[in-house]
PDB file of C-alpha atoms in Angstrom:
ATOM      1  CA  MET A   1      89.622 112.655  76.757  1.00 84.00           C
ATOM      2  CA  LEU A   2      90.258 109.269  77.651  1.00 88.00           C
ATOM      3  CA  GLN A   3      88.645 106.792  80.695  1.00 93.00           C
ATOM      4  CA  VAL A   4      90.628 106.085  82.518  1.00 95.00           C
ATOM      5  CA  GLU A   5      90.740 103.437  85.625  1.00 97.00           C
ATOM      6  CA  LEU A   6      92.710 103.438  89.163  1.00 96.00           C
ATOM      7  CA  GLU A   7      93.122 100.826  91.232  1.00 95.00           C
ATOM      8  CA  CYS A   8      90.418 101.496  93.950  1.00 95.00           C
ATOM      9  CA  PRO A   9      91.113  99.890  97.218  1.00 95.00           C
ATOM     10  CA  LYS A  10      88.749 101.417  99.343  1.00 94.00           C
ATOM     11  CA  ILE A  11      86.038 100.231  96.785  1.00 93.00           C
ATOM     12  CA  GLU A  12      87.739  97.243  96.566  1.00 93.00           C
ATOM     13  CA  ARG A  13      87.280  97.672  92.930  1.00 93.00           C
ATOM     14  CA  GLY A  14      88.012 100.189  90.215  1.00 94.00           C
ATOM     15  CA  LYS A  15      87.067 103.719  89.725  1.00 95.00           C
ATOM     16  CA  ILE A  16      86.811 105.396  86.801  1.00 95.00           C
ATOM     17  CA  VAL A  17      87.954 109.338  85.673  1.00 94.00           C
ATOM     18  CA  LEU A  18      88.823 110.919  83.226  1.00 93.00           C
ATOM     19  CA  GLY A  19      92.760 111.265  82.237  1.00 93.00           C
ATOM     20  CA  LEU A  20      93.863 114.078  79.203  1.00 90.00           C
ATOM     21  CA  ILE A  21      96.762 112.751  77.716  1.00 88.00           C
ATOM     22  CA  ASP A  22      99.031 116.360  77.587  1.00 88.00           C
ATOM     23  CA  THR A  23     102.551 116.441  75.494  1.00 84.00           C
ATOM     24  CA  GLY A  24     102.937 119.127  77.078  1.00 87.00           C
ATOM     25  CA  SER A  25     103.547 117.955  81.066  1.00 90.00           C
ATOM     26  CA  LYS A  26     106.623 116.047  81.874  1.00 93.00           C
ATOM     27  CA  TYR A  27     105.011 114.042  84.289  1.00 94.00           C
ATOM     28  CA  THR A  28     101.740 112.501  85.344  1.00 95.00           C
ATOM     29  CA  ILE A  29      99.855 114.570  87.255  1.00 95.00           C
ATOM     30  CA  ILE A  30      96.664 112.831  89.817  1.00 96.00           C
ATOM     31  CA  ASN A  31      94.229 114.928  92.193  1.00 94.00           C
ATOM     32  CA  LYS A  32      94.910 114.967  95.392  1.00 94.00           C
ATOM     33  CA  HIS A  33      91.320 114.214  95.806  1.00 92.00           C
ATOM     34  CA  VAL A  34      90.680 110.691  93.918  1.00 93.00           C
ATOM     35  CA  VAL A  35      94.026 109.619  95.458  1.00 95.00           C
ATOM     36  CA  GLU A  36      92.344 109.990  98.768  1.00 94.00           C
ATOM     37  CA  ASP A  37      88.591 108.415  97.661  1.00 93.00           C
ATOM     38  CA  CYS A  38      90.392 105.033  96.661  1.00 95.00           C
ATOM     39  CA  PHE A  39      93.658 104.648  98.855  1.00 96.00           C
ATOM     40  CA  THR A  40      94.480 105.477 103.095  1.00 94.00           C
ATOM     41  CA  LYS A  41      98.302 107.067 103.778  1.00 93.00           C
ATOM     42  CA  ASP A  42      99.000 103.604 104.569  1.00 94.00           C
ATOM     43  CA  ASP A  43      98.400 102.185 101.312  1.00 93.00           C
ATOM     44  CA  LEU A  44     100.434 105.379 100.057  1.00 94.00           C
ATOM     45  CA  LYS A  45     103.921 104.512 101.954  1.00 93.00           C
ATOM     46  CA  THR A  46     103.457 101.307  99.349  1.00 94.00           C
ATOM     47  CA  LYS A  47     103.150 103.407  96.666  1.00 96.00           C
ATOM     48  CA  TYR A  48     106.322 106.194  96.698  1.00 96.00           C
ATOM     49  CA  ALA A  49     108.597 106.553  93.610  1.00 95.00           C
ATOM     50  CA  ASP A  50     110.488 109.274  94.255  1.00 96.00           C
ATOM     51  CA  ARG A  51     110.753 113.069  94.404  1.00 96.00           C
ATOM     52  CA  VAL A  52     109.943 115.230  91.162  1.00 96.00           C
ATOM     53  CA  MET A  53     110.171 119.327  90.756  1.00 95.00           C
ATOM     54  CA  ILE A  54     106.976 120.906  88.697  1.00 93.00           C
ATOM     55  CA  ASN A  55     106.873 125.221  88.084  1.00 91.00           C
ATOM     56  CA  ASN A  56     109.559 124.599  91.251  1.00 94.00           C
ATOM     57  CA  LYS A  57     107.493 122.948  93.369  1.00 95.00           C
ATOM     58  CA  VAL A  58     108.456 119.496  95.061  1.00 96.00           C
ATOM     59  CA  TYR A  59     105.418 116.982  95.018  1.00 96.00           C
ATOM     60  CA  GLU A  60     106.507 113.613  95.876  1.00 96.00           C
ATOM     61  CA  ARG A  61     105.318 110.541  93.215  1.00 96.00           C
ATOM     62  CA  TYR A  62     103.756 107.274  93.801  1.00 97.00           C
ATOM     63  CA  SER A  63     103.009 104.212  91.542  1.00 96.00           C
ATOM     64  CA  PHE A  64      99.409 103.404  90.929  1.00 96.00           C
ATOM     65  CA  ARG A  65      98.330 100.978  88.362  1.00 95.00           C
ATOM     66  CA  PHE A  66      96.087 102.542  85.722  1.00 95.00           C
ATOM     67  CA  THR A  67      93.867 100.871  83.184  1.00 95.00           C
ATOM     68  CA  PHE A  68      92.611 102.305  79.909  1.00 91.00           C
ATOM     69  CA  PRO A  69      89.713 101.022  78.160  1.00 92.00           C
ATOM     70  CA  GLN A  70      89.238 102.469  75.440  1.00 86.00           C
ATOM     71  CA  LEU A  71      92.364 101.348  74.497  1.00 83.00           C
ATOM     72  CA  ASP A  72      92.257  97.637  74.725  1.00 83.00           C
ATOM     73  CA  ASN A  73      92.449  97.403  78.540  1.00 89.00           C
ATOM     74  CA  ILE A  74      96.365  98.360  78.498  1.00 86.00           C
ATOM     75  CA  SER A  75      97.107  98.125  82.563  1.00 90.00           C
ATOM     76  CA  GLU A  76     100.546  99.622  83.127  1.00 90.00           C
ATOM     77  CA  ILE A  77     102.097 101.268  86.556  1.00 92.00           C
ATOM     78  CA  PHE A  78     102.726 104.405  86.389  1.00 92.00           C
ATOM     79  CA  ASN A  79     104.520 107.159  88.698  1.00 95.00           C
ATOM     80  CA  ALA A  80     102.037 110.398  89.445  1.00 96.00           C
ATOM     81  CA  ALA A  81     102.784 113.526  91.271  1.00 97.00           C
ATOM     82  CA  ILE A  82      99.503 113.662  93.388  1.00 96.00           C
ATOM     83  CA  MET A  83      98.329 117.424  93.533  1.00 94.00           C
ATOM     84  CA  GLU A  84      95.766 119.351  94.597  1.00 90.00           C
ATOM     85  CA  TYR A  85      93.691 121.394  92.478  1.00 85.00           C
ATOM     86  CA  ASN A  86      90.093 122.607  92.701  1.00 76.00           C
ATOM     87  CA  LEU A  87      87.362 120.555  92.342  1.00 68.00           C
ATOM     88  CA  PHE A  88      85.570 121.493  88.937  1.00 69.00           C
ATOM     89  CA  PRO A  89      83.553 119.272  86.827  1.00 71.00           C
ATOM     90  CA  GLU A  90      85.777 116.252  85.524  1.00 66.00           C
ATOM     91  CA  GLU A  91      84.573 116.891  82.409  1.00 67.00           C
ATOM     92  CA  LEU A  92      86.356 120.804  82.323  1.00 75.00           C
ATOM     93  CA  VAL A  93      89.106 119.652  84.735  1.00 81.00           C
ATOM     94  CA  PRO A  94      90.924 116.072  84.519  1.00 90.00           C
ATOM     95  CA  SER A  95      92.011 114.319  87.206  1.00 92.00           C
ATOM     96  CA  VAL A  96      94.335 112.385  85.973  1.00 94.00           C
ATOM     97  CA  VAL A  97      96.841 114.543  83.538  1.00 93.00           C
ATOM     98  CA  LEU A  98      99.082 111.847  81.111  1.00 92.00           C
ATOM     99  CA  GLY A  99     102.400 113.194  80.824  1.00 91.00           C
ATOM    100  CA  ARG A 100     104.993 112.453  78.572  1.00 88.00           C
ATOM    101  CA  GLU A 101     107.887 110.909  80.652  1.00 87.00           C
ATOM    102  CA  ASP A 102     105.389 108.195  82.279  1.00 82.00           C
ATOM    103  CA  PHE A 103     102.586 107.627  80.443  1.00 82.00           C
ATOM    104  CA  LEU A 104     103.814 108.225  76.650  1.00 81.00           C
ATOM    105  CA  LYS A 105     106.623 107.145  76.092  1.00 81.00           C
ATOM    106  CA  GLY A 106     105.318 103.611  75.827  1.00 74.00           C
ATOM    107  CA  VAL A 107     102.281 104.326  73.846  1.00 75.00           C
ATOM    108  CA  ILE A 108     101.496 106.393  70.994  1.00 75.00           C
ATOM    109  CA  ILE A 109      97.642 107.107  70.220  1.00 74.00           C
ATOM    110  CA  CYS A 110      96.204 108.355  67.427  1.00 76.00           C
ATOM    111  CA  MET A 111      92.187 109.241  66.607  1.00 73.00           C
ATOM    112  CA  TYR A 112      90.092 107.920  63.107  1.00 75.00           C
ATOM    113  CA  LYS A 113      87.149 109.460  62.616  1.00 75.00           C
ATOM    114  CA  SER A 114      86.718 109.570  66.544  1.00 73.00           C
ATOM    115  CA  GLU A 115      88.225 105.776  66.908  1.00 76.00           C
ATOM    116  CA  TRP A 116      91.058 105.525  68.827  1.00 70.00           C
ATOM    117  CA  ILE A 117      93.867 103.341  67.289  1.00 72.00           C
ATOM    118  CA  ALA A 118      96.369 103.146  70.116  1.00 66.00           C
ATOM    119  CA  ILE A 119     100.506 101.515  68.465  1.00 68.00           C
ATOM    120  CA  TYR A 120     102.253 100.270  72.017  1.00 66.00           C
ATOM    121  CA  LYS A 121     105.950 100.502  72.734  1.00 64.00           C
ATOM    122  CA  GLU A 122     107.690  98.154  74.693  1.00 63.00           C
ATOM    123  CA  PHE A 123     108.397  99.888  78.066  1.00 52.00           C
TER     124      PHE A 123
END
């Protein structure tokens, strides 16, 4: 899993959560509980992006700034659908699933001997 620093106005600094890079997921998703910890409803109004259908259900996507400390601190704004799922320990279920339409369209990531290698493409 990859460390993801999410902008977090409520605590006035970034919040580190775990993200899973998933080539099988079209869209990036984020756990609703993490969003509620970091943003007020008014904050979210300014971040609305669009709606997407995932597993025959409509979800709203919002634009969030994600920074990746393990990838030379690259920082970009990604659209993420907010989903509510159980509060399992984050080691089992990540707070962010990084999908191919948002995250993977701009970054290629490889591992070599347990070290991250990131290749950046133009967004």
